[in-house]
PDB file of C-alpha atoms in Angstrom:
ATOM      1  CA  PHE A   9      16.124 -10.163  27.373  1.00 71.00           C
ATOM      2  CA  ASP A  10      19.596 -10.649  25.916  1.00 84.00           C
ATOM      3  CA  ASP A  11      18.113 -11.515  22.517  1.00 90.00           C
ATOM      4  CA  ALA A  12      16.059  -8.316  22.441  1.00 88.00           C
ATOM      5  CA  LYS A  13      19.068  -6.278  23.506  1.00 92.00           C
ATOM      6  CA  ALA A  14      21.210  -7.803  20.745  1.00 93.00           C
ATOM      7  CA  ILE A  15      18.559  -7.289  18.063  1.00 94.00           C
ATOM      8  CA  TYR A  16      17.632  -3.721  18.970  1.00 94.00           C
ATOM      9  CA  SER A  17      21.229  -2.616  19.464  1.00 95.00           C
ATOM     10  CA  ARG A  18      21.854  -3.459  15.780  1.00 95.00           C
ATOM     11  CA  ALA A  19      18.561  -2.111  14.406  1.00 94.00           C
ATOM     12  CA  MET A  20      18.690   1.024  12.294  1.00 93.00           C
ATOM     13  CA  MET A  21      14.883   1.314  12.376  1.00 94.00           C
ATOM     14  CA  ILE A  22      11.894  -0.137  14.162  1.00 95.00           C
ATOM     15  CA  ILE A  23       8.378   0.247  12.846  1.00 94.00           C
ATOM     16  CA  GLY A  24       5.046  -0.988  14.134  1.00 89.00           C
ATOM     17  CA  PRO A  25       1.916  -0.423  16.184  1.00 85.00           C
ATOM     18  CA  HIS A  26       2.050   1.193  19.609  1.00 81.00           C
ATOM     19  CA  GLY A  27       2.960  -1.435  22.176  1.00 81.00           C
ATOM     20  CA  GLY A  28       5.441  -2.678  24.716  1.00 83.00           C
ATOM     21  CA  MET A  29       8.048  -3.754  22.178  1.00 88.00           C
ATOM     22  CA  PHE A  30       8.895  -0.089  21.683  1.00 90.00           C
ATOM     23  CA  SER A  31      10.438  -0.004  25.165  1.00 91.00           C
ATOM     24  CA  ASN A  32      13.335  -1.956  23.650  1.00 94.00           C
ATOM     25  CA  MET A  33      14.384   1.208  21.832  1.00 94.00           C
ATOM     26  CA  VAL A  34      16.533   1.953  24.897  1.00 95.00           C
ATOM     27  CA  PHE A  35      19.029  -0.488  23.333  1.00 95.00           C
ATOM     28  CA  MET A  36      19.142   1.281  19.951  1.00 96.00           C
ATOM     29  CA  GLN A  37      22.066   3.400  18.849  1.00 95.00           C
ATOM     30  CA  ALA A  38      21.565   7.174  18.876  1.00 96.00           C
ATOM     31  CA  GLY A  39      20.528   8.360  15.423  1.00 95.00           C
ATOM     32  CA  SER A  40      18.379   5.286  14.709  1.00 95.00           C
ATOM     33  CA  TYR A  41      14.769   5.634  13.545  1.00 96.00           C
ATOM     34  CA  VAL A  42      11.439   4.804  15.153  1.00 95.00           C
ATOM     35  CA  ILE A  43       8.087   4.794  13.324  1.00 94.00           C
ATOM     36  CA  GLU A  44       5.119   4.169  15.575  1.00 90.00           C
ATOM     37  CA  PHE A  45       1.532   3.625  14.453  1.00 86.00           C
ATOM     38  CA  ASN A  46      -0.283   5.587  17.111  1.00 80.00           C
ATOM     39  CA  GLY A  47      -3.548   7.466  17.462  1.00 67.00           C
ATOM     40  CA  TRP A  48      -2.211  10.819  18.643  1.00 60.00           C
ATOM     41  CA  GLN A  49      -5.663  12.335  18.245  1.00 59.00           C
ATOM     42  CA  MET A  50      -7.068  10.070  20.950  1.00 57.00           C
ATOM     43  CA  ALA A  51      -7.904  11.853  24.209  1.00 54.00           C
ATOM     44  CA  ASP A  52      -6.102   9.287  26.360  1.00 55.00           C
ATOM     45  CA  HIS A  53      -2.878   9.263  24.320  1.00 57.00           C
ATOM     46  CA  ARG A  54       0.344   9.370  26.311  1.00 63.00           C
ATOM     47  CA  PRO A  55       3.501  10.024  24.259  1.00 77.00           C
ATOM     48  CA  TYR A  56       5.766   7.646  26.198  1.00 83.00           C
ATOM     49  CA  TYR A  57       7.691   6.330  23.228  1.00 89.00           C
ATOM     50  CA  HIS A  58       8.113   9.740  21.652  1.00 88.00           C
ATOM     51  CA  SER A  59       9.691  10.952  24.901  1.00 90.00           C
ATOM     52  CA  LEU A  60      11.835   7.818  25.211  1.00 93.00           C
ATOM     53  CA  ALA A  61      13.070   8.248  21.642  1.00 94.00           C
ATOM     54  CA  GLN A  62      13.988  11.881  22.270  1.00 93.00           C
ATOM     55  CA  ALA A  63      15.810  10.996  25.491  1.00 94.00           C
ATOM     56  CA  ASN A  64      17.875   8.393  23.619  1.00 94.00           C
ATOM     57  CA  GLY A  65      18.738  10.546  20.594  1.00 96.00           C
ATOM     58  CA  LEU A  66      16.502   8.641  18.174  1.00 97.00           C
ATOM     59  CA  HIS A  67      14.553  10.038  15.239  1.00 95.00           C
ATOM     60  CA  TYR A  68      10.861   9.531  15.968  1.00 93.00           C
ATOM     61  CA  TYR A  69       7.993   9.532  13.469  1.00 91.00           C
ATOM     62  CA  TYR A  70       4.416   8.409  13.824  1.00 86.00           C
ATOM     63  CA  ASP A  71       1.539   7.497  11.566  1.00 85.00           C
ATOM     64  CA  ILE A  72      -2.058   7.784  12.729  1.00 81.00           C
ATOM     65  CA  PRO A  73      -4.198   4.749  11.866  1.00 80.00           C
ATOM     66  CA  THR A  74      -7.052   5.713   9.559  1.00 76.00           C
ATOM     67  CA  GLU A  75      -9.596   3.209  10.832  1.00 65.00           C
ATOM     68  CA  PRO A  76     -12.578   5.388  11.856  1.00 51.00           C
ATOM     69  CA  GLU A  77     -13.330   3.380  15.002  1.00 56.00           C
ATOM     70  CA  PHE A  78      -9.672   2.660  15.804  1.00 53.00           C
ATOM     71  CA  GLN A  79      -9.051   1.208  19.237  1.00 58.00           C
ATOM     72  CA  TYR A  80      -5.998  -0.760  20.352  1.00 55.00           C
ATOM     73  CA  SER A  81      -8.139  -3.477  21.912  1.00 56.00           C
ATOM     74  CA  TYR A  82      -9.372  -4.569  18.473  1.00 56.00           C
ATOM     75  CA  TYR A  83      -5.847  -5.532  17.312  1.00 61.00           C
ATOM     76  CA  GLN A  84      -6.600  -4.176  13.848  1.00 72.00           C
ATOM     77  CA  MET A  85      -5.668  -0.916  12.232  1.00 78.00           C
ATOM     78  CA  THR A  86      -5.509   0.613   8.790  1.00 82.00           C
ATOM     79  CA  ILE A  87      -2.436   2.621   7.869  1.00 86.00           C
ATOM     80  CA  ASP A  88      -2.331   5.263   5.143  1.00 88.00           C
ATOM     81  CA  LEU A  89       0.391   3.763   2.958  1.00 91.00           C
ATOM     82  CA  ALA A  90       0.951   7.039   1.101  1.00 94.00           C
ATOM     83  CA  HIS A  91       1.754   8.763   4.396  1.00 91.00           C
ATOM     84  CA  LEU A  92       3.995   5.892   5.500  1.00 93.00           C
ATOM     85  CA  ASP A  93       5.756   6.044   2.135  1.00 94.00           C
ATOM     86  CA  ALA A  94       6.328   9.779   2.643  1.00 94.00           C
ATOM     87  CA  ILE A  95       7.895   9.102   6.051  1.00 94.00           C
ATOM     88  CA  LEU A  96      10.165   6.415   4.614  1.00 93.00           C
ATOM     89  CA  ARG A  97      11.204   8.652   1.717  1.00 92.00           C
ATOM     90  CA  LEU A  98      12.034  11.429   4.185  1.00 92.00           C
ATOM     91  CA  ILE A  99      14.201   9.036   6.149  1.00 92.00           C
ATOM     92  CA  CYS A 100      15.882   7.922   2.909  1.00 90.00           C
ATOM     93  CA  THR A 101      16.971  11.511   2.307  1.00 88.00           C
ATOM     94  CA  GLU A 102      18.908  11.263   5.580  1.00 85.00           C
ATOM     95  CA  ILE A 103      20.458   7.825   5.092  1.00 83.00           C
ATOM     96  CA  ASP A 104      21.647   5.810   2.129  1.00 75.00           C
ATOM     97  CA  CYS A 105      18.655   3.569   1.345  1.00 72.00           C
ATOM     98  CA  ARG A 106      20.406   1.847  -1.546  1.00 64.00           C
ATOM     99  CA  GLN A 107      22.052  -0.697   0.765  1.00 56.00           C
TER     100      GLN A 107
END
């Protein structure tokens, strides 16, 4: 627990597939960035991490996996790299990405 708290409290950005590790964003500094790979179009989607990010003053973005039969239980997903690149470039307009 202390390791996760230390890591996330120093993170400027977290990025990855929907999952429990995103709950650690409660330790992030306000103004940090979250990019979640999540199937928002799915009927059973619940925007927990989007709400948690908003409550903690974080910038939240998501990318919808493009795998036609995407399901979390398969542990595989395909991400549209052009869309992810667009998200990262947008973030770079807000912060100095040259560091």
